XYZ file of C-alpha atoms in Angstrom:
188
model
C 31.323 -17.024 -4.463
C 28.472 -14.615 -5.136
C 24.935 -15.766 -4.520
C 22.548 -15.499 -7.454
C 20.096 -12.629 -7.247
C 16.569 -13.411 -8.273
C 14.123 -10.723 -9.174
C 10.852 -10.834 -7.317
C 7.968 -11.685 -9.625
C 5.420 -8.922 -9.957
C 1.840 -9.912 -9.355
C -0.929 -8.933 -11.739
C -4.671 -8.445 -11.567
C -5.093 -12.136 -12.416
C -2.999 -13.056 -9.351
C -5.042 -10.624 -7.269
C -8.259 -12.352 -8.330
C -6.888 -15.626 -6.895
C -6.442 -14.235 -3.367
C -8.638 -15.759 -0.615
C -12.089 -14.230 -0.213
C -11.832 -14.166 3.573
C -8.977 -11.631 3.543
C -8.619 -8.162 2.013
C -5.752 -7.518 -0.371
C -4.502 -4.627 -2.444
C -2.126 -4.763 -5.385
C 0.369 -1.891 -5.421
C 3.070 -1.719 -8.079
C 2.720 -5.467 -8.612
C 3.035 -6.359 -4.919
C 0.158 -8.190 -3.218
C -0.434 -6.656 0.212
C -2.856 -7.999 2.788
C -4.975 -5.392 4.551
C -5.986 -6.151 8.145
C -9.563 -5.516 9.251
C -10.112 -1.968 10.510
C -10.694 -1.279 14.205
C -14.040 0.102 15.470
C -12.775 3.725 15.694
C -11.759 3.564 12.031
C -15.152 2.116 11.108
C -17.073 4.826 13.019
C -15.198 7.561 11.191
C -15.642 5.811 7.862
C -19.370 5.280 8.455
C -19.993 8.877 9.558
C -17.989 10.438 6.715
C -19.643 8.137 4.153
C -23.067 9.057 5.561
C -22.392 12.811 5.192
C -20.992 12.376 1.687
C -23.802 10.065 0.575
C -26.474 12.416 1.886
C -24.935 15.380 0.030
C -24.224 13.499 -3.210
C -27.738 11.985 -3.371
C -29.496 15.263 -2.500
C -27.624 17.015 -5.319
C -27.580 14.127 -7.831
C -23.792 14.373 -8.176
C -22.732 10.765 -8.705
C -21.927 7.715 -6.567
C -20.256 7.045 -3.216
C -18.629 3.661 -2.497
C -16.745 2.384 0.527
C -14.370 -0.485 1.290
C -14.181 -3.167 0.339
C -14.629 -2.068 -3.264
C -11.900 -2.726 -5.822
C -10.558 0.195 -7.816
C -8.691 -1.261 -10.799
C -6.181 1.379 -11.887
C -4.180 -0.982 -14.103
C -3.055 -4.624 -14.079
C -0.464 -3.978 -11.334
C -2.515 -1.604 -9.163
C -5.813 -2.483 -7.499
C -6.724 -0.603 -4.323
C -9.620 -0.503 -1.882
C -9.983 3.082 -0.639
C -11.977 3.560 2.546
C -14.401 5.897 0.728
C -14.551 7.086 -2.869
C -16.691 9.367 -5.007
C -17.314 9.170 -8.749
C -18.934 12.146 -10.476
C -22.079 11.444 -12.478
C -20.319 12.408 -15.735
C -17.912 9.516 -15.134
C -20.246 6.761 -13.898
C -19.194 4.666 -16.897
C -16.046 3.638 -14.956
C -18.267 1.582 -12.635
C -18.002 -1.978 -13.906
C -19.797 -5.134 -12.858
C -16.884 -6.318 -10.699
C -14.935 -3.154 -9.870
C -14.303 0.514 -10.495
C -12.258 0.751 -13.690
C -10.232 3.918 -13.345
C -9.500 6.719 -10.932
C -12.325 8.050 -8.749
C -12.775 11.822 -8.509
C -12.273 11.821 -4.737
C -10.627 9.250 -2.464
C -10.595 9.143 1.336
C -8.134 7.015 3.283
C -8.398 6.687 7.066
C -4.943 6.085 8.501
C -4.321 3.204 10.851
C -1.077 1.982 12.362
C -0.735 -0.719 9.724
C -1.719 1.482 6.758
C 0.120 4.759 7.380
C 2.992 4.250 4.921
C 0.766 2.637 2.325
C -1.855 5.413 2.450
C 0.426 8.420 2.910
C 3.160 7.415 0.481
C 2.415 4.482 -1.830
C -1.256 5.131 -2.540
C -0.780 8.893 -2.621
C 1.736 8.421 -5.465
C -0.692 6.110 -7.270
C -3.585 8.529 -6.896
C -1.484 11.329 -8.382
C -0.302 9.142 -11.252
C -3.804 7.965 -12.145
C -5.455 11.379 -11.737
C -7.544 11.323 -8.537
C -8.569 14.994 -8.291
C -8.988 15.206 -4.516
C -7.435 13.048 -1.795
C -8.317 13.173 1.904
C -6.030 11.682 4.529
C -7.866 11.181 7.816
C -5.760 10.831 10.966
C -8.059 9.596 13.747
C -5.529 10.038 16.591
C -5.166 13.732 15.747
C -8.798 14.298 14.812
C -7.633 15.798 11.525
C -8.229 15.564 7.795
C -5.754 16.892 5.259
C -7.092 17.516 1.766
C -4.827 17.367 -1.269
C -5.813 18.738 -4.685
C -4.292 17.516 -7.963
C -2.604 20.381 -9.838
C 0.008 20.041 -12.567
C 0.445 16.291 -11.979
C 1.214 16.694 -8.271
C -0.759 16.999 -5.047
C -0.868 20.351 -3.347
C -2.086 20.582 0.215
C -5.398 22.430 0.074
C -6.145 22.565 3.788
C -5.551 20.675 7.006
C -8.745 20.522 9.066
C -8.951 19.738 12.773
C -11.868 18.410 14.796
C -13.015 21.976 15.565
C -13.303 22.917 11.857
C -15.976 22.760 9.196
C -14.544 20.810 6.257
C -15.237 21.999 2.702
C -14.456 20.052 -0.458
C -13.368 21.589 -3.759
C -14.588 18.601 -5.771
C -17.969 18.471 -4.023
C -18.735 22.193 -4.038
C -21.139 23.128 -1.272
C -20.326 20.111 0.919
C -19.621 21.077 4.516
C -18.952 18.641 7.349
C -18.682 19.626 11.016
C -15.699 17.538 12.041
C -16.531 17.664 15.745
C -19.455 15.366 14.834
C -17.122 12.975 13.012
C -14.431 12.847 15.688
C -16.680 13.286 18.738
C -16.990 9.608 19.622
C -13.574 8.258 18.706
C -11.832 8.620 22.055
C -8.207 7.686 22.622
């Protein structure tokens, strides 16, 4: 006798809003996923990158920088919390009272052991689908950042930077970051 197959219920933004406040969650394709707290190395990289971006964006009046936890509501089945995000000043209207309502212009995800598949596969697909123009994947263990640029509804690898390089962004023209300063203190 065959066992009945039940379809897993997809969660929605309303379900997401009911998650406990003491834990971080993301909603990807209707699946609620808990996100563990980042380790100190992750936080150092996030802090230092956000500082460089914030300094550049403020000095040039380009828009807004946010960092996790900050909900990005893409649709009712997709709510993510990128490590760092940028919204251009022409698009500041997507900043709502409770969340970001639409795709940022630039998203940065710092890979950890528990987030690798989510960031490199699941979220990358979402960011393409919803139109994030530039996506950085930071790999702390390698001291590298790969930048992807949205072209023709797909991501193309723009450049893979190592800790000896000076990073340049296409979205934030003129931004340069000496990556040896970002990865200097992370250790193994």
